[in-house]
Amino acid sequence: MPGECTAHPLTLTGIRWPRARAGWLRRPWALIGFSIAVPMTLLLVIRFRTEVTAKLSTVPAPTWPWLVVCGLASALFFLANALALRAASGLPLRLPTAAGVQLAAAAANRVLPAGLGAIAVNVHYLERQHLTRSAGLSAVAAVKVAVALAHVAGIVLVAGLAGGRVPGNPMSTPIGSIAGHLGSGPALACIAGCLLACVAVGGHPRVRARLVPPLTAAGRHLLLLARSPQRTAILLVSAAGTKITQIVALASCVWAFNGSGSLLSIATIYLIGAAVAGAVPTAGNVGALEPALALGLTAAGGEAASMLAAVLVYRLISYWLPVLPGVATLTTLRRRNVL
């Protein structure tokens, strides 16, 4: 019911960060890891300082208008998310407020892995808009499903276009080489093992008892959503918009550093790199997406140092810069009882 709960257990303000960090630092394995990682990092910096300095000196100065385009595309990403949430929930959400909630959700995602921060913020926001928690979770799940479908459809589309128009594309060379050495057997065995593991876990009585109710509620919500062609169309188009804005932002940074990659090749690299990095359980795929994109852009013919700089600037603009305005928006929305 609308008044059944006013606080979500995963809200950003409900986490006691100082205590959590202190407890984490008191663990022996954490201290051991720091004692090993810090000296090794210093040794690597000292050892390769000359080489790194020489490489960085070859990086051209960025073309600032392209960085402005990256910033605008990153801003449109939050607008597309807001449109998707409004379509999935079926509520007449005010678009500026919903976009602000997405900005706050992005800030929450910087500290919680697997998108849990954004899920918590969005569900709490929908509860404040008089939607039950189960319906809010279903709406957020519908957005996640639509974004995943848009990602898969994007991979299929760009792979078909790249394969048909650019035979011998250098992006496909590493993948083809790996497939040729490994063969299809290990890949099929891995997929079969994952499916068997999912079936085994899902068949456990306790797991099934916990998953069936929310999955049933989500199925009902998706069924209602499917009966509204207009809402479904807006949801799918908005989900595709989140991918397009990220591709444009990355392409703008690549071109800002004099990269010569086409929009099609950059889209292929982003979609495949994001899919691979999504398997890493870190907040925002930090530490996994950056090398995946940099290696892909370099394999496509870009200069290594310039492509690494382009990826880092892209992540700075699209991922890290929204943190401070996101925290400020989160505070403002909580004061206005929107969150």
Tab-separated table of C-alpha atoms in Angstrom:
chain	number	residue	atom	x	y	z
A	1	MET	CA	0.000	0.000	0.000
A	2	PRO	CA	1.166	3.596	-0.411
A	3	GLY	CA	1.908	4.065	3.266
A	4	GLU	CA	3.297	0.658	4.041
A	5	CYS	CA	6.916	1.788	4.099
A	6	THR	CA	8.688	5.134	3.832
A	7	ALA	CA	12.308	4.001	3.929
A	8	HIS	CA	14.028	1.543	1.719
A	9	PRO	CA	16.702	-0.664	3.284
A	10	LEU	CA	19.159	0.030	0.478
A	11	THR	CA	18.922	3.836	0.423
A	12	LEU	CA	22.239	5.635	0.268
A	13	THR	CA	21.705	7.504	3.518
A	14	GLY	CA	21.000	4.256	5.374
A	15	ILE	CA	24.580	2.992	5.023
A	16	ARG	CA	27.039	3.748	7.808
A	17	TRP	CA	30.071	4.325	5.679
A	18	PRO	CA	32.648	5.318	8.333
A	19	ARG	CA	31.979	2.231	10.436
A	20	ALA	CA	31.916	-0.029	7.376
A	21	ARG	CA	35.228	1.320	6.172
A	22	ALA	CA	36.856	0.986	9.571
A	23	GLY	CA	35.744	-2.621	9.898
A	24	TRP	CA	36.989	-3.339	6.402
A	25	LEU	CA	40.420	-1.893	7.199
A	26	ARG	CA	40.695	-3.981	10.363
A	27	ARG	CA	40.497	-7.237	8.440
A	28	PRO	CA	43.892	-8.989	8.191
A	29	TRP	CA	43.526	-9.840	4.494
A	30	ALA	CA	42.858	-6.181	3.695
A	31	LEU	CA	46.006	-5.056	5.517
A	32	ILE	CA	48.023	-7.760	3.772
A	33	GLY	CA	46.636	-6.689	0.423
A	34	PHE	CA	47.535	-3.054	1.077
A	35	SER	CA	51.036	-4.003	2.242
A	36	ILE	CA	51.589	-5.836	-1.052
A	37	ALA	CA	49.763	-3.536	-3.454
A	38	VAL	CA	51.271	-0.220	-2.320
A	39	PRO	CA	54.975	-1.214	-2.659
A	40	MET	CA	54.282	-2.954	-5.977
A	41	THR	CA	52.526	0.133	-7.315
A	42	LEU	CA	55.410	2.370	-6.261
A	43	LEU	CA	57.944	0.019	-7.870
A	44	LEU	CA	55.976	-0.031	-11.131
A	45	VAL	CA	55.678	3.753	-11.147
A	46	ILE	CA	59.420	4.181	-10.570
A	47	ARG	CA	60.373	1.472	-13.069
A	48	PHE	CA	58.198	2.640	-15.941
A	49	ARG	CA	58.161	6.355	-15.207
A	50	THR	CA	60.287	7.240	-18.233
A	51	GLU	CA	58.315	5.054	-20.632
A	52	VAL	CA	54.963	6.342	-19.381
A	53	THR	CA	56.129	9.957	-19.611
A	54	ALA	CA	57.324	9.403	-23.175
A	55	LYS	CA	53.997	7.818	-24.163
A	56	LEU	CA	51.940	10.571	-22.561
A	57	SER	CA	53.965	13.210	-24.377
A	58	THR	CA	52.649	11.818	-27.673
A	59	VAL	CA	49.007	12.306	-26.682
A	60	PRO	CA	47.549	15.268	-28.581
A	61	ALA	CA	45.643	18.014	-26.839
A	62	PRO	CA	41.916	17.284	-26.988
A	63	THR	CA	39.577	19.196	-29.262
A	64	TRP	CA	37.303	20.903	-26.738
A	65	PRO	CA	34.101	21.119	-28.840
A	66	TRP	CA	34.015	17.315	-28.968
A	67	LEU	CA	34.295	17.192	-25.170
A	68	VAL	CA	31.269	19.513	-24.975
A	69	VAL	CA	29.387	17.051	-27.163
A	70	CYS	CA	30.402	14.279	-24.753
A	71	GLY	CA	28.997	16.291	-21.849
A	72	LEU	CA	25.708	16.923	-23.638
A	73	ALA	CA	25.343	13.246	-24.560
A	74	SER	CA	26.047	12.271	-20.947
A	75	ALA	CA	23.320	14.662	-19.780
A	76	LEU	CA	20.844	13.212	-22.276
A	77	PHE	CA	21.579	9.777	-20.801
A	78	PHE	CA	19.786	10.765	-17.584
A	79	LEU	CA	16.852	12.168	-19.554
A	80	ALA	CA	16.507	8.881	-21.454
A	81	ASN	CA	16.556	6.974	-18.162
A	82	ALA	CA	13.840	9.240	-16.786
A	83	LEU	CA	11.636	8.635	-19.838
A	84	ALA	CA	12.141	4.884	-19.493
A	85	LEU	CA	11.185	4.925	-15.807
A	86	ARG	CA	8.072	7.000	-16.482
A	87	ALA	CA	6.964	4.612	-19.217
A	88	ALA	CA	7.653	1.521	-17.110
A	89	SER	CA	5.875	2.816	-14.014
A	90	GLY	CA	2.813	4.181	-15.822
A	91	LEU	CA	2.817	7.214	-13.512
A	92	PRO	CA	2.650	10.829	-14.757
A	93	LEU	CA	6.080	11.601	-13.353
A	94	ARG	CA	7.404	15.127	-13.824
A	95	LEU	CA	10.260	14.724	-16.270
A	96	PRO	CA	12.678	17.240	-14.626
A	97	THR	CA	12.175	15.568	-11.233
A	98	ALA	CA	12.553	12.081	-12.702
A	99	ALA	CA	15.760	13.162	-14.454
A	100	GLY	CA	17.048	14.550	-11.160
A	101	VAL	CA	16.266	11.227	-9.506
A	102	GLN	CA	18.355	9.484	-12.187
A	103	LEU	CA	21.226	11.836	-11.410
A	104	ALA	CA	20.899	10.985	-7.710
A	105	ALA	CA	20.695	7.294	-8.598
A	106	ALA	CA	23.940	7.610	-10.543
A	107	ALA	CA	25.652	8.998	-7.440
A	108	ALA	CA	24.326	6.066	-5.409
A	109	ASN	CA	25.649	3.664	-8.035
A	110	ARG	CA	29.187	4.914	-7.460
A	111	VAL	CA	29.313	3.231	-4.044
A	112	LEU	CA	27.143	0.137	-4.535
A	113	PRO	CA	27.923	-2.605	-7.086
A	114	ALA	CA	25.618	-4.247	-9.612
A	115	GLY	CA	23.382	-1.167	-9.903
A	116	LEU	CA	21.943	-1.640	-6.396
A	117	GLY	CA	22.244	2.055	-5.604
A	118	ALA	CA	20.140	3.117	-8.580
A	119	ILE	CA	17.593	0.383	-7.885
A	120	ALA	CA	17.187	1.538	-4.287
A	121	VAL	CA	16.814	5.206	-5.226
A	122	ASN	CA	14.333	4.534	-8.034
A	123	VAL	CA	12.185	2.155	-5.978
A	124	HIS	CA	12.088	4.607	-3.090
A	125	TYR	CA	11.142	7.394	-5.497
A	126	LEU	CA	8.278	5.348	-6.936
A	127	GLU	CA	7.088	4.507	-3.413
A	128	ARG	CA	6.943	8.231	-2.690
A	129	GLN	CA	4.790	8.560	-5.791
A	130	HIS	CA	2.240	6.173	-4.189
A	131	LEU	CA	3.378	3.021	-5.947
A	132	THR	CA	3.726	-0.148	-3.889
A	133	ARG	CA	7.180	-1.599	-3.424
A	134	SER	CA	6.436	-4.695	-5.495
A	135	ALA	CA	5.115	-2.531	-8.337
A	136	GLY	CA	8.136	-0.235	-8.041
A	137	LEU	CA	10.531	-3.163	-8.205
A	138	SER	CA	8.654	-4.490	-11.216
A	139	ALA	CA	8.899	-1.121	-12.976
A	140	VAL	CA	12.645	-0.904	-12.322
A	141	ALA	CA	13.010	-4.513	-13.485
A	142	ALA	CA	11.142	-3.640	-16.691
A	143	VAL	CA	13.632	-0.823	-17.340
A	144	LYS	CA	16.542	-3.205	-16.733
A	145	VAL	CA	15.062	-5.773	-19.112
A	146	ALA	CA	14.469	-3.134	-21.797
A	147	VAL	CA	18.045	-1.820	-21.474
A	148	ALA	CA	19.412	-5.364	-21.699
A	149	LEU	CA	17.316	-6.044	-24.797
A	150	ALA	CA	18.521	-2.788	-26.338
A	151	HIS	CA	22.122	-3.792	-25.629
A	152	VAL	CA	21.698	-7.216	-27.232
A	153	ALA	CA	19.860	-5.740	-30.203
A	154	GLY	CA	22.641	-3.185	-30.583
A	155	ILE	CA	25.308	-5.886	-30.634
A	156	VAL	CA	23.396	-7.852	-33.269
A	157	LEU	CA	22.831	-4.721	-35.367
A	158	VAL	CA	26.385	-3.401	-35.338
A	159	ALA	CA	27.840	-6.883	-35.786
A	160	GLY	CA	25.694	-7.382	-38.873
A	161	LEU	CA	26.598	-3.971	-40.298
A	162	ALA	CA	30.309	-4.351	-39.525
A	163	GLY	CA	30.407	-7.880	-40.922
A	164	GLY	CA	28.575	-6.940	-44.076
A	165	ARG	CA	30.293	-3.656	-44.857
A	166	VAL	CA	33.769	-4.075	-43.430
A	167	PRO	CA	35.146	-7.531	-44.210
A	168	GLY	CA	38.346	-8.256	-42.373
A	169	ASN	CA	37.577	-5.629	-39.764
A	170	PRO	CA	40.560	-5.441	-37.342
A	171	MET	CA	38.118	-5.500	-34.421
A	172	SER	CA	37.074	-9.025	-35.290
A	173	THR	CA	40.624	-10.342	-35.699
A	174	PRO	CA	41.352	-10.955	-31.980
A	175	ILE	CA	37.932	-12.571	-31.471
A	176	GLY	CA	38.368	-14.772	-34.521
A	177	SER	CA	41.847	-15.791	-33.423
A	178	ILE	CA	40.651	-16.801	-29.959
A	179	ALA	CA	37.697	-18.703	-31.396
A	180	GLY	CA	39.997	-20.489	-33.847
A	181	HIS	CA	42.355	-21.648	-31.103
A	182	LEU	CA	39.726	-22.603	-28.544
A	183	GLY	CA	36.995	-23.881	-30.841
A	184	SER	CA	33.298	-23.857	-30.091
A	185	GLY	CA	33.440	-26.752	-27.603
A	186	PRO	CA	34.682	-24.812	-24.538
A	187	ALA	CA	32.218	-21.993	-25.192
A	188	LEU	CA	29.279	-24.387	-25.457
A	189	ALA	CA	30.453	-26.247	-22.355
A	190	CYS	CA	30.682	-22.985	-20.418
A	191	ILE	CA	27.171	-21.966	-21.485
A	192	ALA	CA	25.799	-25.400	-20.590
A	193	GLY	CA	27.516	-25.268	-17.189
A	194	CYS	CA	26.035	-21.838	-16.457
A	195	LEU	CA	22.558	-23.029	-17.412
A	196	LEU	CA	22.871	-26.144	-15.236
A	197	ALA	CA	24.087	-24.030	-12.305
A	198	CYS	CA	21.120	-21.664	-12.696
A	199	VAL	CA	18.689	-24.575	-12.834
A	200	ALA	CA	20.257	-26.189	-9.766
A	201	VAL	CA	20.176	-22.984	-7.730
A	202	GLY	CA	16.668	-22.102	-8.877
A	203	GLY	CA	15.416	-25.561	-7.972
A	204	HIS	CA	16.382	-25.199	-4.319
A	205	PRO	CA	13.209	-24.855	-2.193
A	206	ARG	CA	14.421	-21.817	-0.230
A	207	VAL	CA	15.616	-19.999	-3.323
A	208	ARG	CA	12.407	-20.820	-5.152
A	209	ALA	CA	10.296	-19.632	-2.211
A	210	ARG	CA	12.058	-16.263	-2.269
A	211	LEU	CA	12.159	-15.798	-6.026
A	212	VAL	CA	8.660	-16.897	-7.026
A	213	PRO	CA	6.661	-14.016	-5.427
A	214	PRO	CA	8.736	-11.129	-6.853
A	215	LEU	CA	9.076	-12.844	-10.220
A	216	THR	CA	5.310	-13.369	-10.324
A	217	ALA	CA	4.694	-9.695	-9.527
A	218	ALA	CA	7.229	-8.652	-12.150
A	219	GLY	CA	5.563	-10.912	-14.706
A	220	ARG	CA	2.178	-9.333	-14.028
A	221	HIS	CA	3.626	-5.860	-14.414
A	222	LEU	CA	5.342	-6.769	-17.681
A	223	LEU	CA	2.081	-8.255	-18.934
A	224	LEU	CA	0.239	-5.015	-18.177
A	225	LEU	CA	3.049	-3.085	-19.839
A	226	ALA	CA	2.831	-5.267	-22.954
A	227	ARG	CA	-0.874	-4.416	-23.246
A	228	SER	CA	0.006	-0.749	-23.672
A	229	PRO	CA	1.809	-0.378	-27.017
A	230	GLN	CA	2.544	3.307	-26.448
A	231	ARG	CA	4.234	2.752	-23.088
A	232	THR	CA	6.146	-0.223	-24.448
A	233	ALA	CA	7.358	1.746	-27.445
A	234	ILE	CA	8.481	4.678	-25.264
A	235	LEU	CA	10.255	2.288	-22.905
A	236	LEU	CA	12.131	0.506	-25.693
A	237	VAL	CA	13.068	3.735	-27.494
A	238	SER	CA	14.261	5.317	-24.229
A	239	ALA	CA	16.298	2.205	-23.383
A	240	ALA	CA	17.915	2.392	-26.811
A	241	GLY	CA	18.539	6.087	-26.165
A	242	THR	CA	20.626	5.280	-23.081
A	243	LYS	CA	22.944	3.183	-25.267
A	244	ILE	CA	23.077	5.716	-28.096
A	245	THR	CA	24.022	8.562	-25.743
A	246	GLN	CA	26.883	6.521	-24.275
A	247	ILE	CA	28.150	5.574	-27.729
A	248	VAL	CA	28.045	9.211	-28.856
A	249	ALA	CA	29.846	10.293	-25.668
A	250	LEU	CA	32.628	7.749	-26.223
A	251	ALA	CA	32.912	8.579	-29.927
A	252	SER	CA	33.179	12.282	-29.108
A	253	CYS	CA	36.114	11.644	-26.792
A	254	VAL	CA	37.812	9.404	-29.364
A	255	TRP	CA	37.475	12.090	-32.026
A	256	ALA	CA	38.597	14.742	-29.533
A	257	PHE	CA	41.954	12.943	-29.357
A	258	ASN	CA	42.217	12.669	-33.152
A	259	GLY	CA	40.971	9.108	-33.291
A	260	SER	CA	39.932	7.928	-36.727
A	261	GLY	CA	37.400	5.260	-35.752
A	262	SER	CA	33.971	5.370	-37.353
A	263	LEU	CA	30.814	5.597	-35.275
A	264	LEU	CA	29.986	2.007	-36.232
A	265	SER	CA	33.308	0.631	-35.029
A	266	ILE	CA	33.169	2.638	-31.790
A	267	ALA	CA	29.612	1.423	-31.182
A	268	THR	CA	30.762	-2.176	-31.658
A	269	ILE	CA	33.646	-1.706	-29.240
A	270	TYR	CA	31.447	-0.053	-26.630
A	271	LEU	CA	28.657	-2.627	-26.745
A	272	ILE	CA	30.986	-5.631	-26.639
A	273	GLY	CA	33.309	-4.043	-24.063
A	274	ALA	CA	30.402	-3.105	-21.793
A	275	ALA	CA	28.981	-6.628	-22.056
A	276	VAL	CA	32.328	-8.172	-21.092
A	277	ALA	CA	32.942	-5.674	-18.285
A	278	GLY	CA	29.427	-6.288	-16.933
A	279	ALA	CA	30.615	-9.620	-15.553
A	280	VAL	CA	32.868	-7.797	-13.060
A	281	PRO	CA	30.959	-7.084	-9.805
A	282	THR	CA	32.297	-3.574	-9.227
A	283	ALA	CA	30.408	-0.298	-8.947
A	284	GLY	CA	29.918	0.969	-12.478
A	285	ASN	CA	32.328	-1.678	-13.845
A	286	VAL	CA	35.233	0.490	-12.656
A	287	GLY	CA	38.531	-1.159	-13.497
A	288	ALA	CA	36.978	-3.438	-16.110
A	289	LEU	CA	35.311	-1.185	-18.676
A	290	GLU	CA	38.282	1.153	-19.104
A	291	PRO	CA	40.830	-1.452	-20.276
A	292	ALA	CA	38.194	-3.227	-22.371
A	293	LEU	CA	37.381	-0.031	-24.279
A	294	ALA	CA	41.013	1.079	-24.557
A	295	LEU	CA	42.145	-2.299	-25.900
A	296	GLY	CA	39.237	-2.434	-28.341
A	297	LEU	CA	39.915	1.050	-29.696
A	298	THR	CA	43.615	0.272	-30.023
A	299	ALA	CA	42.865	-3.001	-31.834
A	300	ALA	CA	40.638	-1.049	-34.226
A	301	GLY	CA	43.621	1.040	-35.297
A	302	GLY	CA	43.867	3.795	-32.710
A	303	GLU	CA	47.103	4.942	-31.088
A	304	ALA	CA	47.341	3.242	-27.695
A	305	ALA	CA	48.166	6.257	-25.517
A	306	SER	CA	45.596	8.485	-27.227
A	307	MET	CA	42.849	5.863	-26.981
A	308	LEU	CA	43.590	5.307	-23.289
A	309	ALA	CA	43.389	9.066	-22.717
A	310	ALA	CA	40.110	9.193	-24.657
A	311	VAL	CA	38.585	6.415	-22.559
A	312	LEU	CA	39.719	8.003	-19.287
A	313	VAL	CA	38.285	11.390	-20.284
A	314	TYR	CA	35.049	9.710	-21.387
A	315	ARG	CA	34.734	8.009	-18.000
A	316	LEU	CA	35.610	11.233	-16.203
A	317	ILE	CA	32.870	13.183	-17.975
A	318	SER	CA	30.152	10.532	-18.111
A	319	TYR	CA	30.820	8.650	-14.874
A	320	TRP	CA	32.697	10.738	-12.313
A	321	LEU	CA	31.606	14.334	-12.995
A	322	PRO	CA	27.903	13.603	-12.219
A	323	VAL	CA	28.810	12.456	-8.689
A	324	LEU	CA	28.861	15.872	-6.998
A	325	PRO	CA	25.676	17.214	-8.654
A	326	GLY	CA	24.115	13.807	-8.004
A	327	VAL	CA	24.837	14.018	-4.275
A	328	ALA	CA	23.517	17.596	-4.194
A	329	THR	CA	20.387	16.511	-6.070
A	330	LEU	CA	19.924	13.574	-3.701
A	331	THR	CA	20.071	15.919	-0.704
A	332	THR	CA	17.644	18.379	-2.298
A	333	LEU	CA	15.143	15.698	-3.263
A	334	ARG	CA	15.207	14.233	0.233
A	335	ARG	CA	14.504	17.641	1.726
A	336	ARG	CA	11.542	18.001	-0.608
A	337	ASN	CA	10.349	14.501	0.401
A	338	VAL	CA	10.693	13.276	-3.160
A	339	LEU	CA	13.091	10.575	-1.921
